[in-house]
Coordinates of N, CA and C in Angstrom, one line a residue:
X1 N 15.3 -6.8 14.7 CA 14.1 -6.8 15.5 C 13.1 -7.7 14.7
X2 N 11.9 -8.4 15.5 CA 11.6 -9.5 14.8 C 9.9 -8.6 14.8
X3 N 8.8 -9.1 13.8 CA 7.8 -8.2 14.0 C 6.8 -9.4 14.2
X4 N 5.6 -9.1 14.7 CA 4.4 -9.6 14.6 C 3.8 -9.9 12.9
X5 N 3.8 -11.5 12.3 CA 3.2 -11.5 11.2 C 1.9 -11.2 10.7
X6 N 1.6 -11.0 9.8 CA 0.3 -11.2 9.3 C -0.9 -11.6 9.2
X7 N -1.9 -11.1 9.4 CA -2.8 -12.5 9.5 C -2.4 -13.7 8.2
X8 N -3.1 -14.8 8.4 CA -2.8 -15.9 7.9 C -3.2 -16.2 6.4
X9 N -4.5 -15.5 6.3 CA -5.4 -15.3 5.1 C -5.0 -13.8 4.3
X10 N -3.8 -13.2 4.8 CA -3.5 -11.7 3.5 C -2.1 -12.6 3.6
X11 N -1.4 -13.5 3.4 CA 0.0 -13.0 2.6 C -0.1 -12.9 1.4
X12 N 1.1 -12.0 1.3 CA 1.0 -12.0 -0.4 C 2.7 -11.8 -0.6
X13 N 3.4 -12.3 -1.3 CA 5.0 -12.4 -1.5 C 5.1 -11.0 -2.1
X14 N 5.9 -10.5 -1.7 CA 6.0 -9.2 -2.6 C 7.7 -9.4 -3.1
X15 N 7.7 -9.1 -4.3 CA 8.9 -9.5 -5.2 C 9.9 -8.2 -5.8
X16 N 9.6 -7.4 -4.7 CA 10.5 -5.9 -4.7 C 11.6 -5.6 -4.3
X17 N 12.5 -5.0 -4.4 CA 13.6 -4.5 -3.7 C 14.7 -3.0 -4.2
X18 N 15.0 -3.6 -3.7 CA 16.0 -2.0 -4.2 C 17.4 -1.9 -3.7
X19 N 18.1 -1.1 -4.7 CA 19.4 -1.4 -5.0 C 20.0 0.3 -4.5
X20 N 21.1 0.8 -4.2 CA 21.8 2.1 -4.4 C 22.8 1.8 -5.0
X21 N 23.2 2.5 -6.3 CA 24.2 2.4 -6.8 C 25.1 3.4 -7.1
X22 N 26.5 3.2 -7.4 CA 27.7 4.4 -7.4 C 28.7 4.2 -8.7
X23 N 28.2 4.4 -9.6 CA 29.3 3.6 -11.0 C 29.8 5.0 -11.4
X24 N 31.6 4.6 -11.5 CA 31.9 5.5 -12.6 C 32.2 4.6 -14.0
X25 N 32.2 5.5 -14.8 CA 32.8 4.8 -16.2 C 33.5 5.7 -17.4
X26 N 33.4 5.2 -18.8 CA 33.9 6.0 -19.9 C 33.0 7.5 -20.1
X27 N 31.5 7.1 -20.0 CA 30.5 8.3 -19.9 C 29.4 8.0 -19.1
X28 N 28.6 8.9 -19.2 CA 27.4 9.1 -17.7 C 26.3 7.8 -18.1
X29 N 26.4 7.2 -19.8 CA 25.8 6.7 -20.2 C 25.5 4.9 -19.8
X30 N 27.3 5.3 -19.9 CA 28.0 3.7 -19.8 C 27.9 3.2 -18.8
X31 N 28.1 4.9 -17.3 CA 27.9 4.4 -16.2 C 26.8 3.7 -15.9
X32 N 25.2 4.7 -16.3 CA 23.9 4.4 -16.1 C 23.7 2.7 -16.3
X33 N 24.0 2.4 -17.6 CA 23.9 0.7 -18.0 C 24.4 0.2 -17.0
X34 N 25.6 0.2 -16.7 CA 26.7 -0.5 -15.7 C 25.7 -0.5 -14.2
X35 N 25.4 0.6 -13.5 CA 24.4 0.3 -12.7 C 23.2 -0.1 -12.7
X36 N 22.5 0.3 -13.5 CA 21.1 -0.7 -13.8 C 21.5 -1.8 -13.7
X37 N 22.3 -2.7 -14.5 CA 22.8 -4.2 -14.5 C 23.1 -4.5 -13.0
X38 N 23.8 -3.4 -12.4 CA 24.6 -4.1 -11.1 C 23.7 -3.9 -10.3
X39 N 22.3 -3.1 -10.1 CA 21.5 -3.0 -9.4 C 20.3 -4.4 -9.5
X40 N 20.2 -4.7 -10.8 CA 19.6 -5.8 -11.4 C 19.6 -6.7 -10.9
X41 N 21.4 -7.3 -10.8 CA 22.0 -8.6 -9.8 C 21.4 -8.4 -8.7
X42 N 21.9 -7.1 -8.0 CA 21.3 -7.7 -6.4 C 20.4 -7.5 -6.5
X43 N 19.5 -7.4 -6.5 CA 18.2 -7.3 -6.3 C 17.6 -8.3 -6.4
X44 N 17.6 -9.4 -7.8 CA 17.7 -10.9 -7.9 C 18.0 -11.6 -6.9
X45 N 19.1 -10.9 -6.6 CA 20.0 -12.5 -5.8 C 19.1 -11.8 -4.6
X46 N 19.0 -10.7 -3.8 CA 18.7 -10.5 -2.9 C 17.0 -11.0 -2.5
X47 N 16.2 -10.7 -3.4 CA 15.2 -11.2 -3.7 C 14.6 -12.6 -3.5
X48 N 14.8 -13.0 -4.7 CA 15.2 -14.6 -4.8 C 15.8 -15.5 -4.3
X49 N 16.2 -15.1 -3.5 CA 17.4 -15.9 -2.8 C 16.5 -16.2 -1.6
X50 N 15.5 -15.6 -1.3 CA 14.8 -16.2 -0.2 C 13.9 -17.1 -0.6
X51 N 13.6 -17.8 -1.6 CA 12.9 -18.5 -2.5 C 14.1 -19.6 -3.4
X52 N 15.2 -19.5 -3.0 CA 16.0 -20.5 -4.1 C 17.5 -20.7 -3.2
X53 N 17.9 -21.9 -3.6 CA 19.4 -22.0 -3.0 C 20.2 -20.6 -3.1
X54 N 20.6 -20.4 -2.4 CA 21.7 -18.9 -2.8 C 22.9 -18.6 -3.3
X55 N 23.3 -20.3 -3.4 CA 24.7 -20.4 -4.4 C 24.3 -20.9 -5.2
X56 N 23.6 -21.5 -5.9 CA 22.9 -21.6 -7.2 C 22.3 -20.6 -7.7
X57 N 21.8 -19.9 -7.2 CA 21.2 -18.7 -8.0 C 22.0 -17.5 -7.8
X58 N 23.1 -17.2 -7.5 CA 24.2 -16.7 -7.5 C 25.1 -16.8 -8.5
X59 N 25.1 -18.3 -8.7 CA 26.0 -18.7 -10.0 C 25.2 -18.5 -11.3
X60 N 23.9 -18.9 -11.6 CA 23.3 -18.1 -12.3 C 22.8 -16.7 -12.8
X61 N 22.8 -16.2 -11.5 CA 22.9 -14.5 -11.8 C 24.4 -14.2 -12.8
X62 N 25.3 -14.6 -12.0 CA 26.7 -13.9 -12.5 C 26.6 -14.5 -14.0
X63 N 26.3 -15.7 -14.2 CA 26.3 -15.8 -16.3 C 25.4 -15.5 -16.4
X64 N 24.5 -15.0 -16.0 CA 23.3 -14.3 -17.2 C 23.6 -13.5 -17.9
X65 N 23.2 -12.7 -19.1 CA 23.2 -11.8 -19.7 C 22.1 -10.7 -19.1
X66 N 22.9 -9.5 -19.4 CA 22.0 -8.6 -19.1 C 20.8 -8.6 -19.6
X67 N 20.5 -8.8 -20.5 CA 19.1 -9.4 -21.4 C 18.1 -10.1 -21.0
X68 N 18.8 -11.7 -20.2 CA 17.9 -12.4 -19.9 C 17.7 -11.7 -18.3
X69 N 18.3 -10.8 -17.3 CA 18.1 -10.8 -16.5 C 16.8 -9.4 -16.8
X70 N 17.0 -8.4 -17.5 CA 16.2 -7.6 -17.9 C 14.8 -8.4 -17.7
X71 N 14.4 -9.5 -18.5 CA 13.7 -10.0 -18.9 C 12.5 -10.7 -17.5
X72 N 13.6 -10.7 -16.0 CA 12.9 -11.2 -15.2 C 12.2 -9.7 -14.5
X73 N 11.9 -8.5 -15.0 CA 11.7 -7.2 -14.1 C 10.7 -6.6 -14.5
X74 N 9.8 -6.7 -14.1 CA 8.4 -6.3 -14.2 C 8.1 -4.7 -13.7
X75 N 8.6 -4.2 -13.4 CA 8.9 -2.9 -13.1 C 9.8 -2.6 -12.2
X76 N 10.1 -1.5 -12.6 CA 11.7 -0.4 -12.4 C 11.1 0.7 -11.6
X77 N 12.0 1.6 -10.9 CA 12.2 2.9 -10.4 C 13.3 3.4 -10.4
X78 N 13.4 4.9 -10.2 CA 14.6 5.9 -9.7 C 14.1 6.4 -8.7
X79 N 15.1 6.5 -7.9 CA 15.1 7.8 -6.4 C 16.5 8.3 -6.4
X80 N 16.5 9.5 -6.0 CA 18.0 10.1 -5.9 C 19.1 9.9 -7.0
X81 N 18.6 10.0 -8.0 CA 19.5 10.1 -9.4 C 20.2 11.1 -9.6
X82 N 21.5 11.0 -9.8 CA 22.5 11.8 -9.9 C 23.3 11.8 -10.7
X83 N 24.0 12.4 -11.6 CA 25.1 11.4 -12.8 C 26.1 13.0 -12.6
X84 N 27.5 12.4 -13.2 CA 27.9 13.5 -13.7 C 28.7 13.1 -14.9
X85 N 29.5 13.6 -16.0 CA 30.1 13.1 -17.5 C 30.7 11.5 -17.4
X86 N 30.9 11.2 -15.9 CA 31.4 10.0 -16.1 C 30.4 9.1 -15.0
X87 N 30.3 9.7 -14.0 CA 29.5 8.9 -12.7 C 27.7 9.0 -13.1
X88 N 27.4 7.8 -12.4 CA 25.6 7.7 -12.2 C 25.4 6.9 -11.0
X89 N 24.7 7.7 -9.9 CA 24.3 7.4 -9.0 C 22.7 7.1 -8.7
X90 N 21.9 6.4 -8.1 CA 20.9 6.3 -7.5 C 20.6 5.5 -7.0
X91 N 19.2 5.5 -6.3 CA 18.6 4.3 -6.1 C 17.3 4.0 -6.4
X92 N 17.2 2.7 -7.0 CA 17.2 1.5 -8.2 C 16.1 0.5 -7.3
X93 N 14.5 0.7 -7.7 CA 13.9 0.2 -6.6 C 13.2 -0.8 -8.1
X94 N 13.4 -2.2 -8.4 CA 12.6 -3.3 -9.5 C 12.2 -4.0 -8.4
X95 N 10.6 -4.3 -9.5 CA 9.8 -5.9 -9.0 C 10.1 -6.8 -10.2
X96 N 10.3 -8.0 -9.9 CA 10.3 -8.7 -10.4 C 9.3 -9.9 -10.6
X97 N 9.1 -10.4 -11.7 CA 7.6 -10.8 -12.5 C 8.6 -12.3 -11.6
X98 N 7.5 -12.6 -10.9 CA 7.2 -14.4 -10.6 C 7.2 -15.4 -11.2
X99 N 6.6 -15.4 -12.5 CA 6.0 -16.2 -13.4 C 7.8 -16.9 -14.4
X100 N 8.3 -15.4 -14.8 CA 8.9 -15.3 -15.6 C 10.4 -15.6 -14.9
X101 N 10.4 -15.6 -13.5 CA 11.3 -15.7 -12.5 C 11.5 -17.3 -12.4
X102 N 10.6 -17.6 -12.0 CA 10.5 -19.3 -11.6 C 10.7 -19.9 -12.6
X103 N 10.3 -19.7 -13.8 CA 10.6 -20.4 -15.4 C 12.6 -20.1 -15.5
X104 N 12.4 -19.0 -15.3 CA 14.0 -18.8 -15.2 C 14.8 -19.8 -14.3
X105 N 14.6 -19.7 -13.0 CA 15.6 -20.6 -12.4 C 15.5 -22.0 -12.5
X106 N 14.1 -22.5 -13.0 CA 14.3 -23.6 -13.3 C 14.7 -24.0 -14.7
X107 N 14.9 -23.3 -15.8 CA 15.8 -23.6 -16.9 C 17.2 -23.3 -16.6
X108 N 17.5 -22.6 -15.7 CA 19.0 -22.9 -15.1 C 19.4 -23.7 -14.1
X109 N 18.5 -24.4 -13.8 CA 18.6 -25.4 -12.7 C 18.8 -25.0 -11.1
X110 N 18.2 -24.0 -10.9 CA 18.1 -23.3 -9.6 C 17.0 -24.0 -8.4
X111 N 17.0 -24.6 -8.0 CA 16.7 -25.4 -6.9 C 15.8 -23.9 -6.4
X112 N 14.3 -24.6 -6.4 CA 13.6 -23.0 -5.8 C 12.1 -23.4 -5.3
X113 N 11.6 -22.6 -4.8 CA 10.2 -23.1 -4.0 C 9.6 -21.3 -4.2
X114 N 9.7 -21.5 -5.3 CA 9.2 -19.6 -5.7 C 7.5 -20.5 -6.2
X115 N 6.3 -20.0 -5.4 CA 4.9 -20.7 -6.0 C 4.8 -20.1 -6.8
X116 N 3.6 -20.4 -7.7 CA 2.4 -19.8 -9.2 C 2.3 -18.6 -8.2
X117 N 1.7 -18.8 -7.3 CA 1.4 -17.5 -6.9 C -0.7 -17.4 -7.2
X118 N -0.8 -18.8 -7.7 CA -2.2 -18.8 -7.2 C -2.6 -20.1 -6.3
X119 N -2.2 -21.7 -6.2 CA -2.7 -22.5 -5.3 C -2.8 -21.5 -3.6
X120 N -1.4 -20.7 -3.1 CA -2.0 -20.0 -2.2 C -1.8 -21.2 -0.8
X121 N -1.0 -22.4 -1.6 CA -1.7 -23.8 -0.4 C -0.4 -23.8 0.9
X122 N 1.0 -23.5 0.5 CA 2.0 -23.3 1.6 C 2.7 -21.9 1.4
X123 N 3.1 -21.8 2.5 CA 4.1 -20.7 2.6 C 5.4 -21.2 2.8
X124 N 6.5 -20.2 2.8 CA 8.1 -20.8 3.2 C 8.9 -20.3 4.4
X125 N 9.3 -20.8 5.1 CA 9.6 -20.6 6.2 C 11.5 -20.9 6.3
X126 N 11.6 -20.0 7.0 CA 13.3 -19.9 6.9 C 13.6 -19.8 8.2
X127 N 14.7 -21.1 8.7 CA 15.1 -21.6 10.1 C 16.6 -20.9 10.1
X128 N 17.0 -20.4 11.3 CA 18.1 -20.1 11.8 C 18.6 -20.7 13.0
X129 N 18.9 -21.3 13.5 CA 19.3 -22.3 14.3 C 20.5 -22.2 15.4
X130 N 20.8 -21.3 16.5 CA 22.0 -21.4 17.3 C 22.8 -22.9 17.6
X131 N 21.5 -23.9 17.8 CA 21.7 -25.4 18.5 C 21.0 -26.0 17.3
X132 N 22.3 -26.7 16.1 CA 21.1 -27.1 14.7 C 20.2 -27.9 15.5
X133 N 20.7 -29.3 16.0 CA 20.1 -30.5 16.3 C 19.1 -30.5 17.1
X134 N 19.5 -29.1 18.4 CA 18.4 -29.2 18.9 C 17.2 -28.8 18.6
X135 N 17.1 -27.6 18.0 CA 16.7 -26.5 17.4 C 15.8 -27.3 16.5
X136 N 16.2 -28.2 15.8 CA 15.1 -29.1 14.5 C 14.9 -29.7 14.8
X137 N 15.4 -30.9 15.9 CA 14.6 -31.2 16.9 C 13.3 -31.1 17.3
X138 N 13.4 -30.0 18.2 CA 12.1 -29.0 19.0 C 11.4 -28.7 18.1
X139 N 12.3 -28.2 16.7 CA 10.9 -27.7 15.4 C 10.2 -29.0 15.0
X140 N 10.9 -29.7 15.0 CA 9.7 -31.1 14.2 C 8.8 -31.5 15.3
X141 N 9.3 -31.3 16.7 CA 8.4 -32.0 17.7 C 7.4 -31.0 17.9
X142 N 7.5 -29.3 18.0 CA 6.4 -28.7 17.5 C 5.3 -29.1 16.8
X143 N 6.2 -29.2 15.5 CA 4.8 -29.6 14.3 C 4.6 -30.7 14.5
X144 N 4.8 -31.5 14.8 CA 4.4 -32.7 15.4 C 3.0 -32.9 15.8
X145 N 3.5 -32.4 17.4 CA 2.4 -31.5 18.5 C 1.3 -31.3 17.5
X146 N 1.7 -30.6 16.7 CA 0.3 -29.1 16.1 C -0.3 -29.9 15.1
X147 N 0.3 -31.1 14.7 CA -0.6 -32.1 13.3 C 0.4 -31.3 12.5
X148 N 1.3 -30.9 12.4 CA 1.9 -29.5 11.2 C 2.8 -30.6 10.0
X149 N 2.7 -30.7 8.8 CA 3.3 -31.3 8.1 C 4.6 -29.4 7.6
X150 N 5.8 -30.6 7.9 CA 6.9 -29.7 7.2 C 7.8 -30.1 6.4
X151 N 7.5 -29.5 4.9 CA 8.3 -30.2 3.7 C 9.5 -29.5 3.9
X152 N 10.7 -30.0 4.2 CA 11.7 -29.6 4.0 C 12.3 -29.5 2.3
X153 N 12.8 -28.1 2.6 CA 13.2 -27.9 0.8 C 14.8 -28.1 1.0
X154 N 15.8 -27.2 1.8 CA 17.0 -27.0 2.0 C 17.4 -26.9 3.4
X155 N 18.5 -27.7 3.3 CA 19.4 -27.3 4.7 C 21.0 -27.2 4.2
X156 N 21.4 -26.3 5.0 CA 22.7 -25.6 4.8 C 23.2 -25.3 6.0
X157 N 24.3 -26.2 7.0 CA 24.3 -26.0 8.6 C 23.3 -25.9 9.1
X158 N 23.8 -24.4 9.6 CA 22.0 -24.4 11.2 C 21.2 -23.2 10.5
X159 N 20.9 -23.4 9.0 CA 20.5 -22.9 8.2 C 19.2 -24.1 7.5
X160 N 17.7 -23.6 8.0 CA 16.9 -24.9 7.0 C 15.8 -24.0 6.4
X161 N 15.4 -24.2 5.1 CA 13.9 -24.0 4.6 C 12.9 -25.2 4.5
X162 N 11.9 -25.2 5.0 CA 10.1 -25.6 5.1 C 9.5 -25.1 4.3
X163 N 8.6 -25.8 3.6 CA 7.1 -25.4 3.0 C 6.1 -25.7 4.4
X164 N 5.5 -24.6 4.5 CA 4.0 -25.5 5.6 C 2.9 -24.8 5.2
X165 N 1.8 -25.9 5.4 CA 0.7 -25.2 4.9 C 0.1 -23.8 5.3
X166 N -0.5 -23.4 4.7 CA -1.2 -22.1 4.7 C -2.0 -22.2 5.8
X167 N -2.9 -23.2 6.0 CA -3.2 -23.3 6.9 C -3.1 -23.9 8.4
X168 N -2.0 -23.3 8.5 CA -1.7 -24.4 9.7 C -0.7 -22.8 10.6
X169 N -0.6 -22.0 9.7 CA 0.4 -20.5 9.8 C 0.1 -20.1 10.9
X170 N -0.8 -19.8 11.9 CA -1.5 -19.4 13.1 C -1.1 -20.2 14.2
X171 N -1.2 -21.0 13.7 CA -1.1 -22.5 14.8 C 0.6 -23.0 15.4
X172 N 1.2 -22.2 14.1 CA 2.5 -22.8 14.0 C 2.7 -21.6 14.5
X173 N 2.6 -20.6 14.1 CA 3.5 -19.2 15.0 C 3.3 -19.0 16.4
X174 N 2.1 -19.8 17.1 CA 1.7 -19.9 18.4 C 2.8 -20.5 19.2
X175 N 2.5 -21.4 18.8 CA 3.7 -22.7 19.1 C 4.5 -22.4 19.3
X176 N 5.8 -21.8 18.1 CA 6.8 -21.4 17.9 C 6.9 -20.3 19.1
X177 N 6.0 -19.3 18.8 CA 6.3 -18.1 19.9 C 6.6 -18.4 21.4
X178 N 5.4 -19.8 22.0 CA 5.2 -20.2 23.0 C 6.3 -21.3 23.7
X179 N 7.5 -21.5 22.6 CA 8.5 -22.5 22.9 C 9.9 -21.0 22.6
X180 N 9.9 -19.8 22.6 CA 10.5 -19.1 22.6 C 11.5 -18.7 21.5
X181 N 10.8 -19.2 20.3 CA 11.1 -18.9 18.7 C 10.9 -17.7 18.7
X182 N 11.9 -16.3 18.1 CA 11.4 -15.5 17.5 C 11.1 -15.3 16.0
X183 N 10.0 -15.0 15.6 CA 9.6 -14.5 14.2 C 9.1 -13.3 13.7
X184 N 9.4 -13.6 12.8 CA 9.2 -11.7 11.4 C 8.5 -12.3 10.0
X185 N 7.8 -11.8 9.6 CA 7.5 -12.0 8.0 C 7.9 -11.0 7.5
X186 N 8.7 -11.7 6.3 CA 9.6 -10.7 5.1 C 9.0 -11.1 3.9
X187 N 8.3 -10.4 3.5 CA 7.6 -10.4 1.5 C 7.0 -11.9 1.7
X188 N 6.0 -12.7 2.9 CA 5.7 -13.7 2.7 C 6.3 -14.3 3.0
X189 N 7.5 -14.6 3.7 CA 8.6 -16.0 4.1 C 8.9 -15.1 5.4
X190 N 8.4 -16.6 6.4 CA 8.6 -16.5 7.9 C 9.8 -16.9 8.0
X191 N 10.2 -15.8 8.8 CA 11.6 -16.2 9.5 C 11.9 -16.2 10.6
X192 N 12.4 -17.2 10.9 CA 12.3 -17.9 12.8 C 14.0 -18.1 12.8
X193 N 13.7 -17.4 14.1 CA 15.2 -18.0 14.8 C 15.1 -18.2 16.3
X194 N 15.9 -18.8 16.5 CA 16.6 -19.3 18.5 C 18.2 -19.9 18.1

């Protein structure tokens, strides 16, 4: 289901997510590590991944060390924690720090459009596409129409990401709505499909 975004002047990225996890192991200990870590991954990848190529930062999730990925998590939670001598169960809700994120992927060479998180000047927009050609097509002739500059970051099939400005987000969701695009904002990144 797709929602009504935001106004154009509150986004704010939210860099949360959350994980359930089910590990058994040697002890309830070894389990708990084992899930933190595996809760850690996705979360990353799930996260981030809307802000960075998703096979690149995939491949860098899987060699990190648990240490440096620690290092990207600006706070943690538990809900429904359970263990028993060998099993740990829960769910595993981290934010992840921005700052220390984006310095990350880009020392591993992760192709990403994660902002400072103060210019504030574009947002990212995520294309899903039934008809690629037509479909990007109609989107450029859109922005076209609307004066709309769109930096393309990635395309992957009938898969594309956009930067567009901040200010242009009103104008462009109009458009889009009014040519039969549906959209949703998720943590800041509009997502359009037809």
């Amino acid at each position: 289901m797709f929602l009504a975004i935001a106004p154009f002047g509150a986004i704010a990225v939210d860099l949360s997510g959350t994980a359930s996890v089910n590990v058994t192991s040697d002890t309830a200990a070894a389990a708990k590590n084992m899930a933190f870590d595996e809760a850690r991954r996705q979360i990353i990848n799930d996260v981030l991944g809307q802000y960075a190529i998703p096979d690149l930062l995939a491949d860098a999730v899987k060699n990190a060390s648990a240490d440096d990925l620690t290092n990207l998590i600006a706070a943690s939670s538990i809900d429904g924690e359970q263990q028993s001598d060998t099993t740990y169960s829960a769910n595993i809700s981290m934010t992840i720090d921005r700052d220390a994120a984006r310095a990350w992927m880009t020392a591993n060479n992760v192709q990403n459009w994660l902002t400072d998180g103060k210019s504030g000047d574009t947002f990212v927009v995520q294309i899903v596409m039934s008809d690629k050609l037509a479909g990007w097509i109609e989107l450029n002739n859109i922005a076209r129409a609307e004066g709309i500059n769109m930096d393309t970051k990635y395309i992957n099939g009938n898969r594309v990401t956009v930067e567009i400005p901040v200010s242009s987000r009103g104008a462009f969701t109009i458009a889009i709505g009014e040519a039969g695009w549906r959209y949703a904002d998720q943590n800041g990144v509009l997502h359009i499909i037809k």
